[in-house]
PDB file of C-alpha atoms in Angstrom:
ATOM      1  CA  UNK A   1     -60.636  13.820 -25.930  1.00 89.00           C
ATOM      2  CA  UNK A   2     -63.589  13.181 -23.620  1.00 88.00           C
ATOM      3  CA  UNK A   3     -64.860  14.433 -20.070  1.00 87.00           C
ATOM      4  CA  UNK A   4     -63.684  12.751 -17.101  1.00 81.00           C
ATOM      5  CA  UNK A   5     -66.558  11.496 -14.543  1.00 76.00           C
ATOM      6  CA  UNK A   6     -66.087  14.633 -12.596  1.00 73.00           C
ATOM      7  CA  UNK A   7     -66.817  18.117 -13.379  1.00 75.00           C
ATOM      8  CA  UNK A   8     -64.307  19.762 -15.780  1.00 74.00           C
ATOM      9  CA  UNK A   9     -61.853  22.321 -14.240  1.00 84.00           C
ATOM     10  CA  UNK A  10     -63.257  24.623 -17.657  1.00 89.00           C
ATOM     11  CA  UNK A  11     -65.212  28.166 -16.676  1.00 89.00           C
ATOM     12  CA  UNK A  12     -68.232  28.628 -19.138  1.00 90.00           C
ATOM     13  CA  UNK A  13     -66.968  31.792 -21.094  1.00 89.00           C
ATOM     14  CA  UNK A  14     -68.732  34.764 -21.789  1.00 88.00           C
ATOM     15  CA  UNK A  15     -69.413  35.117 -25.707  1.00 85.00           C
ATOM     16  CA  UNK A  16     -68.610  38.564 -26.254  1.00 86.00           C
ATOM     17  CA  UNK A  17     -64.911  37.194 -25.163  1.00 85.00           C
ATOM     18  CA  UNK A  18     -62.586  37.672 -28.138  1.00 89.00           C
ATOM     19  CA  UNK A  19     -61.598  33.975 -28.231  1.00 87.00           C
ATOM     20  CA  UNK A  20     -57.519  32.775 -28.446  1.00 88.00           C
ATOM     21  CA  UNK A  21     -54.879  31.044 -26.831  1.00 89.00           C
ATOM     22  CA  UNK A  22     -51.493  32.116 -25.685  1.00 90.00           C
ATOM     23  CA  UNK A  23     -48.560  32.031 -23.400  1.00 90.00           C
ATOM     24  CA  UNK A  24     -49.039  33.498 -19.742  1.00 89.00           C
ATOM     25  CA  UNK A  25     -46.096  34.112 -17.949  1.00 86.00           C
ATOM     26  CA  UNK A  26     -47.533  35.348 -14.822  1.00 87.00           C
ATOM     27  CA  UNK A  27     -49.841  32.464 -14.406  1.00 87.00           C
ATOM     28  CA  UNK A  28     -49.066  29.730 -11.457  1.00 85.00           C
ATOM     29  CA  UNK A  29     -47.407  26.566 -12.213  1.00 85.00           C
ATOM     30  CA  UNK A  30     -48.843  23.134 -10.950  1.00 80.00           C
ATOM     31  CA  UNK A  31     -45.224  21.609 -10.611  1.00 79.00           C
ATOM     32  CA  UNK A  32     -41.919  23.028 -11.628  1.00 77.00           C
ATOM     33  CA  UNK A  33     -40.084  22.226 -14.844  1.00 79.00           C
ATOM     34  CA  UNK A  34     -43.011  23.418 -16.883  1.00 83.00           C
ATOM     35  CA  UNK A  35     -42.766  25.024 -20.345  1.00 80.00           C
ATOM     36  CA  UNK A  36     -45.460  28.507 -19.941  1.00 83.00           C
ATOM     37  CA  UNK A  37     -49.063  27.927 -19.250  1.00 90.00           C
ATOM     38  CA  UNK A  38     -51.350  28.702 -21.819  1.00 91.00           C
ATOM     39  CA  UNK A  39     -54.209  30.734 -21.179  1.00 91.00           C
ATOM     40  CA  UNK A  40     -57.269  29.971 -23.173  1.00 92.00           C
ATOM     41  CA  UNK A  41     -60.545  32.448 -23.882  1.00 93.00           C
ATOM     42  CA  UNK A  42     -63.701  31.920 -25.497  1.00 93.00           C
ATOM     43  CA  UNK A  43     -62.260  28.151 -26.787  1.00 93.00           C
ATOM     44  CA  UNK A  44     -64.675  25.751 -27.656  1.00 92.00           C
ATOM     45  CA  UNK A  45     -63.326  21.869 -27.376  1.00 93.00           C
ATOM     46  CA  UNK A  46     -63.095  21.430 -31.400  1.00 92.00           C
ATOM     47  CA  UNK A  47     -60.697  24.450 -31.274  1.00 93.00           C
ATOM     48  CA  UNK A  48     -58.774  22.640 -28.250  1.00 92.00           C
ATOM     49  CA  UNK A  49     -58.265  19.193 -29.463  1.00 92.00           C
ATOM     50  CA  UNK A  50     -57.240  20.802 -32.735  1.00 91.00           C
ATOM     51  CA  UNK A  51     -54.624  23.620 -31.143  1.00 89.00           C
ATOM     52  CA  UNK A  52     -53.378  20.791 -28.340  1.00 90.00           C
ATOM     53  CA  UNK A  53     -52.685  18.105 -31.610  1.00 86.00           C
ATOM     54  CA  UNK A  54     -50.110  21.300 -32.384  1.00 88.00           C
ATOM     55  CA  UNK A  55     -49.214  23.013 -29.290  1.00 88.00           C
ATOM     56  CA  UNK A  56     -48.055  19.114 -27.688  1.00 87.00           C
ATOM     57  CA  UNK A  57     -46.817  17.738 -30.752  1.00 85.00           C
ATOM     58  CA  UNK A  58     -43.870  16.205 -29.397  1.00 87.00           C
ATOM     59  CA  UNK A  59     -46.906  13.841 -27.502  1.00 89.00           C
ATOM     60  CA  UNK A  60     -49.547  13.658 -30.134  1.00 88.00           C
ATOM     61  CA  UNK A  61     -49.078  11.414 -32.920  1.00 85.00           C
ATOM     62  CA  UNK A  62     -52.522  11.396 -34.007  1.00 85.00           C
ATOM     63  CA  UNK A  63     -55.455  13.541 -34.626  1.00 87.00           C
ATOM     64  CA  UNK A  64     -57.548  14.661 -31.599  1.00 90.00           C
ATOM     65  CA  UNK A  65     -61.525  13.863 -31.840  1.00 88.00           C
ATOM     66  CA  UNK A  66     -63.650  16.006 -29.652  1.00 90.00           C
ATOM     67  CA  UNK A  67     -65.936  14.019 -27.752  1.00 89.00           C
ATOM     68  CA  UNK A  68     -66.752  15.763 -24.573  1.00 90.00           C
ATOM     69  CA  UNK A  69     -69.849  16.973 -25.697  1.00 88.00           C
ATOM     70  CA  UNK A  70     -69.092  20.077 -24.133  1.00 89.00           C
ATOM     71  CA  UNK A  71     -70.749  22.724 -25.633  1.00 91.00           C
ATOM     72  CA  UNK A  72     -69.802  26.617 -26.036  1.00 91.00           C
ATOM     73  CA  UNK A  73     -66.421  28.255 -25.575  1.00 92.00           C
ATOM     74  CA  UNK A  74     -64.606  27.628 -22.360  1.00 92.00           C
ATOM     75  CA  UNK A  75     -61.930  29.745 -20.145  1.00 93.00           C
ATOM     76  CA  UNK A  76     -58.605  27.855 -18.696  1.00 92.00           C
ATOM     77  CA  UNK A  77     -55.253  27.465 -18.010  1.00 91.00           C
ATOM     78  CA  UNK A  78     -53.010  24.319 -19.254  1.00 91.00           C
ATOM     79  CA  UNK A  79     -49.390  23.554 -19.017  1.00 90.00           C
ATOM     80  CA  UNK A  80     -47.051  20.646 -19.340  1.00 90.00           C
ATOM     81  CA  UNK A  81     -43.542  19.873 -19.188  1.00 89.00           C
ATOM     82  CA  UNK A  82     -42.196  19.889 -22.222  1.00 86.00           C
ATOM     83  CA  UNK A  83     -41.539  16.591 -23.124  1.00 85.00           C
ATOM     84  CA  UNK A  84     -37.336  16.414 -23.385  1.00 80.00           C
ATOM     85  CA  UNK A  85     -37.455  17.827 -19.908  1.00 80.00           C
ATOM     86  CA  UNK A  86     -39.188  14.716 -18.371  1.00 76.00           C
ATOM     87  CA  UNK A  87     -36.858  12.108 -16.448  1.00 57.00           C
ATOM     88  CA  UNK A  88     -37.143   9.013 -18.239  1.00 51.00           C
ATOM     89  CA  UNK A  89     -36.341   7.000 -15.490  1.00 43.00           C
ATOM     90  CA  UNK A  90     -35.925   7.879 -11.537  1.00 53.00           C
ATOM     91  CA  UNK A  91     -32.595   7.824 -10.040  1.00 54.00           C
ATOM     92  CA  UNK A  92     -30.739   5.103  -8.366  1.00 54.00           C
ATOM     93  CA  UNK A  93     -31.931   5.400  -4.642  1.00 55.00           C
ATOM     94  CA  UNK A  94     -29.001   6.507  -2.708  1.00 58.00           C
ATOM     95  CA  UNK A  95     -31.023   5.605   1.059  1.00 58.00           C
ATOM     96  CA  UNK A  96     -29.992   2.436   2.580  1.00 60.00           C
ATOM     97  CA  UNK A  97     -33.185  -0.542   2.803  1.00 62.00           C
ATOM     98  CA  UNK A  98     -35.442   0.386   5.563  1.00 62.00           C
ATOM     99  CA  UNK A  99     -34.335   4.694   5.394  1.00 58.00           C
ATOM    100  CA  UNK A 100     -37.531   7.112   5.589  1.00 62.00           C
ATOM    101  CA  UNK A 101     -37.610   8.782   2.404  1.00 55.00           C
ATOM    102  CA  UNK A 102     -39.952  12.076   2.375  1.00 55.00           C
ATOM    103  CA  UNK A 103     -41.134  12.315  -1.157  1.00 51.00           C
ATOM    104  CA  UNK A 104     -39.947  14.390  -3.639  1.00 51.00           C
ATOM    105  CA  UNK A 105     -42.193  17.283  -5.654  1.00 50.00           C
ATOM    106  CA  UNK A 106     -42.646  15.684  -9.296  1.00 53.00           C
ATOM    107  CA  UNK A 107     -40.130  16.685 -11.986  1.00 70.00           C
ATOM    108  CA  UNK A 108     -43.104  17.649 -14.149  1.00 83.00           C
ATOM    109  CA  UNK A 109     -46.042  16.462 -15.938  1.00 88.00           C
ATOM    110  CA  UNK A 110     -46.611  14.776 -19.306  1.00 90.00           C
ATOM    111  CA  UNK A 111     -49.728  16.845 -21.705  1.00 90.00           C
ATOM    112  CA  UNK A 112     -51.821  13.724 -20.525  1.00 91.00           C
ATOM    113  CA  UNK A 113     -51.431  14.306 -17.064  1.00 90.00           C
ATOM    114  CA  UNK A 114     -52.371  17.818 -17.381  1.00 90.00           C
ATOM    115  CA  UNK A 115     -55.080  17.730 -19.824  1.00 90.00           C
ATOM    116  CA  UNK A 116     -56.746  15.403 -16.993  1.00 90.00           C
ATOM    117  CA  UNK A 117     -55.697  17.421 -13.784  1.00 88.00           C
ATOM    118  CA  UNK A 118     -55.906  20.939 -15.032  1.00 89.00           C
ATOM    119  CA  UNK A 119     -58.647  21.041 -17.256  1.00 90.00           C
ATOM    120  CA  UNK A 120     -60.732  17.622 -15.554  1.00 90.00           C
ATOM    121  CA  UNK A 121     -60.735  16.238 -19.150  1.00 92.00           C
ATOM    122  CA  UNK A 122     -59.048  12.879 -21.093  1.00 90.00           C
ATOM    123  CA  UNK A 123     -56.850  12.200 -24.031  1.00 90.00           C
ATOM    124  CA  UNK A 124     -58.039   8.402 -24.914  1.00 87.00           C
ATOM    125  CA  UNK A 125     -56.347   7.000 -27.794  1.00 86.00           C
ATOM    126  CA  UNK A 126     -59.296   5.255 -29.934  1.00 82.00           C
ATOM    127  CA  UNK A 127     -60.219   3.557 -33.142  1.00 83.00           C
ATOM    128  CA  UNK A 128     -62.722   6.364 -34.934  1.00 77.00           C
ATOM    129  CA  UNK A 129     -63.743   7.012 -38.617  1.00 81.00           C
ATOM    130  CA  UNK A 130     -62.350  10.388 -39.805  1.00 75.00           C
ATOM    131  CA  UNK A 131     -63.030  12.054 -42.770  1.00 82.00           C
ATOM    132  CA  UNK A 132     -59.851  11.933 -45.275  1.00 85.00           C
ATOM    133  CA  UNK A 133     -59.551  13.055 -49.239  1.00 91.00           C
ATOM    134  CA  UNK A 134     -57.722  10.203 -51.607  1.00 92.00           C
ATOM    135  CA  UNK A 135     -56.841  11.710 -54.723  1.00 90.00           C
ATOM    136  CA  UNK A 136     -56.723   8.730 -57.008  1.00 87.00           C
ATOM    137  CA  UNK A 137     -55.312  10.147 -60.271  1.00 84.00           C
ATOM    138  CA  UNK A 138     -54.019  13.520 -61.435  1.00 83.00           C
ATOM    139  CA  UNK A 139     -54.254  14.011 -65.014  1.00 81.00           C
ATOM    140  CA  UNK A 140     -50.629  15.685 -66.178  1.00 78.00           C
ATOM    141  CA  UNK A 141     -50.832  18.328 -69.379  1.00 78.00           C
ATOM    142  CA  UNK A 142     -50.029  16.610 -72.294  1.00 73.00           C
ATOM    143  CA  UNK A 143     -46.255  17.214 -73.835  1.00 73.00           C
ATOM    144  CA  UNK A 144     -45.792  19.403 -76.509  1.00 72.00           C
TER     145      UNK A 144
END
């Protein structure tokens, strides 16, 4: 996850902010067929690349590296369509050649999309060195 070359759509949060995540049903949605928007306090990006890896799981297929440099914890809002509920493909176009089409309000919006338009932030998929644990050899109890 890294900053975009804008400003990030993230409001510094005060510290004394008891810090969490969770749905908000009253909050406004971007584009319609949207899951609930998730309101965020007091999250830093480590805790936001590590709750989005679960919250958008059905996306995410690997780990999320913070790398925004972004320091503190943050306040936003983020919401995506779940990802079932995006059309694959776009209907046949019923208009004849040469018909003025107005266009049509997007269906919804994949996680990417919205980490990068709602919070001004990226998900890049990268080659990185994490740590892992190998456990080479478990001794067993010996039989009696």
């Amino acid at each position: 996850m890294t900053a975009t070359s804008g400003k990030p759509k993230l409001v510094q949060a005060d510290e004394s902010e008891r810090s969490g995540c969770k749905p908000d049903a009253n909050a406004p949605k971007p584009v319609t067929n949207m899951g609930p928007m998730i309101s965020c306090k007091n999250t830093s990006m480590a805790e936001l690349a590590e709750n989005l890896a679960r919250m958008a799981n059905a996306y995410i297929d690997h780990p999320i590296v913070d790398a925004t440099e972004l320091q503190g914890g943050w306040n936003f809002l983020a919401g995506w369509t779940p990802k079932g509920m995006l059309q694959s493909q776009p209907p046949p176009n019923p208009n004849p050649p040469g018909a003025i089409v107005e266009a049509s309000e997007p269906s919804g919006i994949s996680v990417f999309e919205a980490v990068q338009r709602e919070l001004g932030l990226k998900l890049v998929k990268q080659t990185r060195s994490i740590p892992v644990i190998v456990v080479d050899h478990v001794n067993e109890k010996p039989r009696e």
